Coordinates of C-alpha atoms and ligand atoms in Angstrom, one line a residue:
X1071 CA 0.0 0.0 0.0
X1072 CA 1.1 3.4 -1.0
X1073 CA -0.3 6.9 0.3
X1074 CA 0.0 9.9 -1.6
X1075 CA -0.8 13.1 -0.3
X1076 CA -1.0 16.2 -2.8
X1077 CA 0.7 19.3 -1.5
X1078 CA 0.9 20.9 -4.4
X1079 CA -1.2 21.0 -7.6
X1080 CA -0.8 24.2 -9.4
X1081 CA 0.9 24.7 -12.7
X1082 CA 4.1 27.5 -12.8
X1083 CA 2.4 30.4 -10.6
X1084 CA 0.2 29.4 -7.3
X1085 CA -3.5 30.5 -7.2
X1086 CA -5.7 31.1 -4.4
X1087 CA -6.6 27.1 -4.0
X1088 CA -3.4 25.4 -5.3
X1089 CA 0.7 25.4 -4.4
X1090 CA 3.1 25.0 -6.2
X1091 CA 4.1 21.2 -7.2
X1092 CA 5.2 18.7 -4.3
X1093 CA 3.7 15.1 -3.7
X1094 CA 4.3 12.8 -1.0
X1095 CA 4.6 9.2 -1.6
X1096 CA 4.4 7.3 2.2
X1097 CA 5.2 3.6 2.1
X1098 CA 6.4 1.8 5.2
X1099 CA 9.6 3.7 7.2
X1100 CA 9.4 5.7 3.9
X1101 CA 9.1 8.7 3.0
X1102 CA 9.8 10.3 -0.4
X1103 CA 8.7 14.3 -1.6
X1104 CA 8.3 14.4 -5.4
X1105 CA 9.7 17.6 -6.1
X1106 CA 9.7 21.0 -3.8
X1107 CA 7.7 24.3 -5.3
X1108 CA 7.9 27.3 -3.5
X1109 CA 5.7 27.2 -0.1
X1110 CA 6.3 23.2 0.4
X1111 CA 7.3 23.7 4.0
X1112 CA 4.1 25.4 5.0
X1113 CA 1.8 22.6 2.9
X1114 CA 3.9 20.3 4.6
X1115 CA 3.1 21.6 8.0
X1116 CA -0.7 21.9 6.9
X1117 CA -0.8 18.9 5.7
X1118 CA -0.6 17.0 9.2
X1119 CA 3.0 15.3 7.7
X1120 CA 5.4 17.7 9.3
X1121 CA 8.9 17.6 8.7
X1122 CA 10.3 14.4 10.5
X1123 CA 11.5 11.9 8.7
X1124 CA 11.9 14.0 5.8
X1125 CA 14.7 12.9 4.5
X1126 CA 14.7 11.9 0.8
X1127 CA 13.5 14.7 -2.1
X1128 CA 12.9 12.9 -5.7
X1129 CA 12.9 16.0 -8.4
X1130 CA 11.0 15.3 -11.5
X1131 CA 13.0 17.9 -13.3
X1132 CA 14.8 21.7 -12.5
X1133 CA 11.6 24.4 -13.6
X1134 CA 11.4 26.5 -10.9
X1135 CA 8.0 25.5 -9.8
X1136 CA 9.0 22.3 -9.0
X1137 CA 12.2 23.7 -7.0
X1138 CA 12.4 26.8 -5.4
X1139 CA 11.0 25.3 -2.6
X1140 CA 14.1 23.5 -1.5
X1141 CA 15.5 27.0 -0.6
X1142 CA 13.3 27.7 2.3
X1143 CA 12.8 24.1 3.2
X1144 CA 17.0 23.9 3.8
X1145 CA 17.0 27.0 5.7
X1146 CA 14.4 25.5 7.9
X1147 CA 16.0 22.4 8.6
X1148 CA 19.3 24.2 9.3
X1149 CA 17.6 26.1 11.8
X1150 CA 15.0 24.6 13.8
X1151 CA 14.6 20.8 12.8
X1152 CA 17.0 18.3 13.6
X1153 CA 17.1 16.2 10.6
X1154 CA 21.1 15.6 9.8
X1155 CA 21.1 14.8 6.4
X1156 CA 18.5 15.0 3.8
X1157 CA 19.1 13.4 0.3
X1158 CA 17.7 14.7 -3.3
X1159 CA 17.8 12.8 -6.1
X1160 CA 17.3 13.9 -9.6
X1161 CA 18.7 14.7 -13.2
X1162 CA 22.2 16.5 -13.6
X1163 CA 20.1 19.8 -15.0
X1164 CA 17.9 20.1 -12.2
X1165 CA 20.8 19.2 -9.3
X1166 CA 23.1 22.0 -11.2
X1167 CA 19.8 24.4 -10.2
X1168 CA 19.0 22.9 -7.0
X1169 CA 23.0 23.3 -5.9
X1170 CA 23.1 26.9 -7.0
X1171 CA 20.1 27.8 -4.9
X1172 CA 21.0 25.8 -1.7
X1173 CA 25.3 25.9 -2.0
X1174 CA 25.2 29.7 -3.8
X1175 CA 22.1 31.2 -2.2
X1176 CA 21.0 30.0 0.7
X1177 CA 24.4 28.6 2.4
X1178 CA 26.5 31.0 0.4
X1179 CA 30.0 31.2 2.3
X1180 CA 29.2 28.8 5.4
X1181 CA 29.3 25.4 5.9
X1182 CA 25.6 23.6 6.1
X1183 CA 24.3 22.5 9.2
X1184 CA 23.0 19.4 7.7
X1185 CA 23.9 17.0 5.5
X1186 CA 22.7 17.6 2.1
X1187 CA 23.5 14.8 -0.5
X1188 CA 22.4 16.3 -4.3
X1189 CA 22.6 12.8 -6.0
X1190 CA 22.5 12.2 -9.8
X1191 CA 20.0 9.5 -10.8
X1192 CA 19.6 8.0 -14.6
X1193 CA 16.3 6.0 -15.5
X1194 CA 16.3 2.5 -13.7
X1195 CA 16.1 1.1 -10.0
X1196 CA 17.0 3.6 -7.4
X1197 CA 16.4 2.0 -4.2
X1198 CA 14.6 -1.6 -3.4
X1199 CA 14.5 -4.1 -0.3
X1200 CA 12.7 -7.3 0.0
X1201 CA 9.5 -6.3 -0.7
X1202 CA 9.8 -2.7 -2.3
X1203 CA 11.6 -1.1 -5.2
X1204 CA 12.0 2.7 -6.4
X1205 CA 12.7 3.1 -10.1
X1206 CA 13.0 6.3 -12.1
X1207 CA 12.1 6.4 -16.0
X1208 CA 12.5 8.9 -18.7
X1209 CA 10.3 11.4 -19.5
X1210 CA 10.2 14.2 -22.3
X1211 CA 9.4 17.3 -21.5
X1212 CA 12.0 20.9 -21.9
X1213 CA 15.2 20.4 -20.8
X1214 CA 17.5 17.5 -20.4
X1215 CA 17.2 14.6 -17.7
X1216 CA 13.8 15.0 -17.1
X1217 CA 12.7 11.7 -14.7
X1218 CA 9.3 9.9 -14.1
X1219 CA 9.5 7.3 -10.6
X1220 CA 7.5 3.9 -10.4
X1221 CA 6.6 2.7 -6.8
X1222 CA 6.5 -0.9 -6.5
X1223 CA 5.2 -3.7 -3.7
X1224 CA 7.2 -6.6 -5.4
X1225 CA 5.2 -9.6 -5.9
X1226 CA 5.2 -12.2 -3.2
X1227 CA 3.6 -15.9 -2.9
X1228 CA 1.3 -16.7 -0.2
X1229 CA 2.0 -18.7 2.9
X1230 CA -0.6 -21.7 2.2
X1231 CA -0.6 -22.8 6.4
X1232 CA -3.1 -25.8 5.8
X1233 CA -0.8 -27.3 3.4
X1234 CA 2.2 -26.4 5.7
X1235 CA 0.7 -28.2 8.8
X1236 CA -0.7 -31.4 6.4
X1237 CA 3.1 -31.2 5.9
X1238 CA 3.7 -30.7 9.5
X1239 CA 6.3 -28.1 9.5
X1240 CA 5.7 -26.2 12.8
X1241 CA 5.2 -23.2 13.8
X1242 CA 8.8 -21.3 13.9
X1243 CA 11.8 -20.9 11.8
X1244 CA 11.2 -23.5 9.1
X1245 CA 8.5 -21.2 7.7
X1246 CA 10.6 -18.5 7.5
X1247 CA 13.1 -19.9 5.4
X1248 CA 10.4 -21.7 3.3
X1249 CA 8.4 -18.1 2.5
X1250 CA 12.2 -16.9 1.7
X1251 CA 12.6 -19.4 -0.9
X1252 CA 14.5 -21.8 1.1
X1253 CA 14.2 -26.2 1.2
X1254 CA 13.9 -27.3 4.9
X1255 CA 14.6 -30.7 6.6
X1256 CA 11.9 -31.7 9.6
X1257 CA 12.8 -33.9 12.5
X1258 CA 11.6 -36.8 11.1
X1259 CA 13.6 -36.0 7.9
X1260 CA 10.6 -34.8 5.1
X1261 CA 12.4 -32.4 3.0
X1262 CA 9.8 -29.9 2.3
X1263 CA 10.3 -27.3 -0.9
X1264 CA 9.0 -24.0 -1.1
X1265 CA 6.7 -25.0 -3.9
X1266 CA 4.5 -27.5 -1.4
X1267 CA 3.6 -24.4 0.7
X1268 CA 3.9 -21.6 -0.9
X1269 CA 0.8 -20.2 -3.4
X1270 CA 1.0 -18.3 -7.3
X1271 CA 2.6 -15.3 -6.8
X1272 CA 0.3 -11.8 -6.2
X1273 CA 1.6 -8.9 -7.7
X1274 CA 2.0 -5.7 -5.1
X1275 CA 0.6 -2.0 -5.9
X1276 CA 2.1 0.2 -8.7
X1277 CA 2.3 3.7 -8.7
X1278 CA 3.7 5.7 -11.3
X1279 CA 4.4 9.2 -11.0
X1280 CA 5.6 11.4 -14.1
X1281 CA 6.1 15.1 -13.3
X1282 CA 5.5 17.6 -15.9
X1283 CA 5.5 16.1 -19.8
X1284 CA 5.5 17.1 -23.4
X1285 CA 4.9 13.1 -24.9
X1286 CA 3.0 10.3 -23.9
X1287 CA 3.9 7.5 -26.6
X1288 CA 7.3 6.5 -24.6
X1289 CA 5.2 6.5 -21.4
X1290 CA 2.7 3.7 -22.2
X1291 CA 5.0 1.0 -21.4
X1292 CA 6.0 2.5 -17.6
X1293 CA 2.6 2.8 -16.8
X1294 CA 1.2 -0.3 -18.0
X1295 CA -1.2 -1.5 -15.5
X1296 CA -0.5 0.7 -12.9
X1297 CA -2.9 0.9 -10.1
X1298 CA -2.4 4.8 -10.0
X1299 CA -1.0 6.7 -12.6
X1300 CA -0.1 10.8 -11.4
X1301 CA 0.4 13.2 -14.3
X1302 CA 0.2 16.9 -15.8
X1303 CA -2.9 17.7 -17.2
X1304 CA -2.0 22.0 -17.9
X1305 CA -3.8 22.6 -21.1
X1306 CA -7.1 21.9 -22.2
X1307 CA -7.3 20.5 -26.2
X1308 CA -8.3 24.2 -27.5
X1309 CA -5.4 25.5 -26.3
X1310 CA -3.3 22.0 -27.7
X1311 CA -0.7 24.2 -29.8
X1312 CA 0.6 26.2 -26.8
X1313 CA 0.7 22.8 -25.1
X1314 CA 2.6 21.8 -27.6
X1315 CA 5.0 25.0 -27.4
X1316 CA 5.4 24.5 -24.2
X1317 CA 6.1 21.1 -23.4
X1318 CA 3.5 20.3 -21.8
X1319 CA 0.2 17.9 -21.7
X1320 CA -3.7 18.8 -22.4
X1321 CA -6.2 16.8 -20.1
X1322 CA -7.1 15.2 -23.3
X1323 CA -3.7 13.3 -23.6
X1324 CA -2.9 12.3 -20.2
X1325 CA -6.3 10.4 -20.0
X1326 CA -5.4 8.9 -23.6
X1327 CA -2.3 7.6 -21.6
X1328 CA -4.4 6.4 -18.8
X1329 CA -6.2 4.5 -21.2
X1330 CA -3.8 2.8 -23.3
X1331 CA -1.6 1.8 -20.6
X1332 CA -4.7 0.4 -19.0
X1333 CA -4.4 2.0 -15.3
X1334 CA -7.1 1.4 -12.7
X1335 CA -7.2 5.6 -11.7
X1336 CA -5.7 8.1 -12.9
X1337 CA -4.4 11.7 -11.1
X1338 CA -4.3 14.3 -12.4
X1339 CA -2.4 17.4 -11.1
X1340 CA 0.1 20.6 -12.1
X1341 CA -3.4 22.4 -13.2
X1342 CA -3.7 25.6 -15.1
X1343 CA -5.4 28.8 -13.3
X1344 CA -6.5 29.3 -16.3
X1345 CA -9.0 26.7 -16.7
X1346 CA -12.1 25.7 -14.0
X1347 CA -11.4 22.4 -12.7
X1348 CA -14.4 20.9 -13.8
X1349 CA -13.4 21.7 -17.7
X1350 CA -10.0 19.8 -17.0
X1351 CA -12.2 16.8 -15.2
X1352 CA -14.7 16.7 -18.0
X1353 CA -11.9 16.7 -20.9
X1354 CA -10.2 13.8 -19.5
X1355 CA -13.3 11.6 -18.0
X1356 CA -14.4 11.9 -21.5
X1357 CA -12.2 9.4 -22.6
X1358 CA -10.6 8.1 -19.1
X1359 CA -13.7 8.1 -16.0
X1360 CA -11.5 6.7 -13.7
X1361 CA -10.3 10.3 -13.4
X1362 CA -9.8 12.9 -10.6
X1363 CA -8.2 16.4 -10.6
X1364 CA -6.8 16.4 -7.6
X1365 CA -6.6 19.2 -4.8
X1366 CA -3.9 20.4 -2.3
X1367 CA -3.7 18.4 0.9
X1368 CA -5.8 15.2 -0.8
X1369 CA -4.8 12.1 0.2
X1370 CA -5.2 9.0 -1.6
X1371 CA -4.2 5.2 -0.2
X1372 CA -3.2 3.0 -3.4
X1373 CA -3.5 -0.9 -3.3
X1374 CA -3.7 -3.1 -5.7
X1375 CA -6.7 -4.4 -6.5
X1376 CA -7.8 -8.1 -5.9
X1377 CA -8.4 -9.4 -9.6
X1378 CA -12.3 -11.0 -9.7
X1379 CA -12.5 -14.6 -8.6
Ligands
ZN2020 ZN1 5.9 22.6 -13.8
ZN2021 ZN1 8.4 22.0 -16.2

């Protein structure tokens, strides 16, 4: 199970409603903000979440709305909040930005407080333990390096218990190393294989999360059957040209997306204040109607869905 809470959902300048861009993904001890707009640490504060354990920043890519927040969010931390090392990961471009603002601006001629780890990432796995993985994916939208990140439950194989104890392999150890994978020996010497107890494998919950994007066609594949898919939607179809200019998505397209990579619900998020909410909503539900334009401080809880028996 993944949450995701929106703290930000407004496209290049905030409005009255919506902050600039910053997502948290919660999963277990973890906890991961999706880039850092300008006002994060006071969304963070509304938001319930707070600052503790705040200790790993994924950036989508270096525009300033997704950014600036890092600035005041450092400064806070190296004052009041006793977090001693916080690590951001992202593309080369938007770590060159990020450094300027924290090393050049903020901490210009004194040594940091914290810790702070900029760390360059390329598409692939980031981060994974037994039953988790992070990967990050390649997305096309102005600029170089510009990253997408899946969230993963790996798939695991059920403990089948009645066929363990028609087996009798008792309560203890020996299960443990037979859900790892492992053959045991019993007392009376049955050797016992992980295939006798353990069911098909159930896949885990997939979340996909693609920042700000000028192209869907090389996203299909990353998002294929994801149980939550998090996109742009900034344009509506009338104004599909400046999307284009811009490089940038129309409501139209990320449900398209949603659609052919078959995903159970789709988010959508870095909204124009251009355009009402419900015009964005009705645009993309017209072809995707698993569909929600989401708000600040929503909060979602992302499982994967038993498939129909
Ligand atoms: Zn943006
Ligand atoms: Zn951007």
């Amino acid at each position: 199970m993944f949450e995701l809470i929106f703290l930000g959902t407004s496209a290049s300048a905030p409005s009255i409603r919506r902050n600039l861009p910053a997502t948290m993904v919660l999963h277990k001890e973890y906890r991961f903000l999706i880039d850092c707009g300008e006002g994060t640490q006071r969304q963070l504060l509304r938001s319930g979440l707070g600052f503790k354990r705040l200790d790993k920043i994924l950036l989508t890519h270096g525009h300033l709305d997704h950014i600036l927040g890092l600035g005041g969010l450092v400064s806070t931390f190296s004052r009041w909040e006793a977090i001693p090392k916080l690590e951001i990961y992202g593309g080369t471009w938007a770590l060159e930005r990020v450094s300027d603002l924290i090393f050049g601006v903020v901490f210009r001629g004194v040594k940091p407080p914290l810790q702070i780890d900029l760390i360059p990432i390329e598409p692939g796995v980031l981060m994974e333990d037994d039953t988790f993985q992070l990967s990050a994916f390649t997305v096309i939208h102005r600029g170089p390096g510009c990253l997408g990140f899946t969230f993963r439950e790996k798939e695991k194989r059920p403990f089948l218990l009645d066929k363990a104890e028609a087996l009798g392999v008792p309560a203890g150890p020996e299960r443990g190393r037979l859900v790892r994978g492992e053959m045991v020996t019993l007392a009376d010497g049955t050797v016992v294989h992980p295939d006798q107890v353990l069911g098909p494998p159930v896949p885990g919950a997939k979340l996909v999360f693609v920042g700000d994007a000028a192209r869907i066609n090389n996203l299909v594949e990353v998002a294929s059957s994801a149980d939550a898919l998090v996109i742009e939607a900034t344009y509506l179809s009338k104004e599909g040209e400046m999307a284009r200019e811009y490089g940038h998505l129309t409501a139209a397209e990320a449900a398209t997306l949603a659609h052919q990579a078959g995903v159970r619900q789709l988010y959508l998020t870095h909204i124009s204040r251009r355009y009402a909410e419900e015009a964005v909503l009705a645009e993309a539900q017209a072809i995707f109607p698993q569909t929600v334009v989401v708000r600040d401080l929503d909060h979602f809880r992302i499982i994967k869905e038993k498939a129909a028996s």
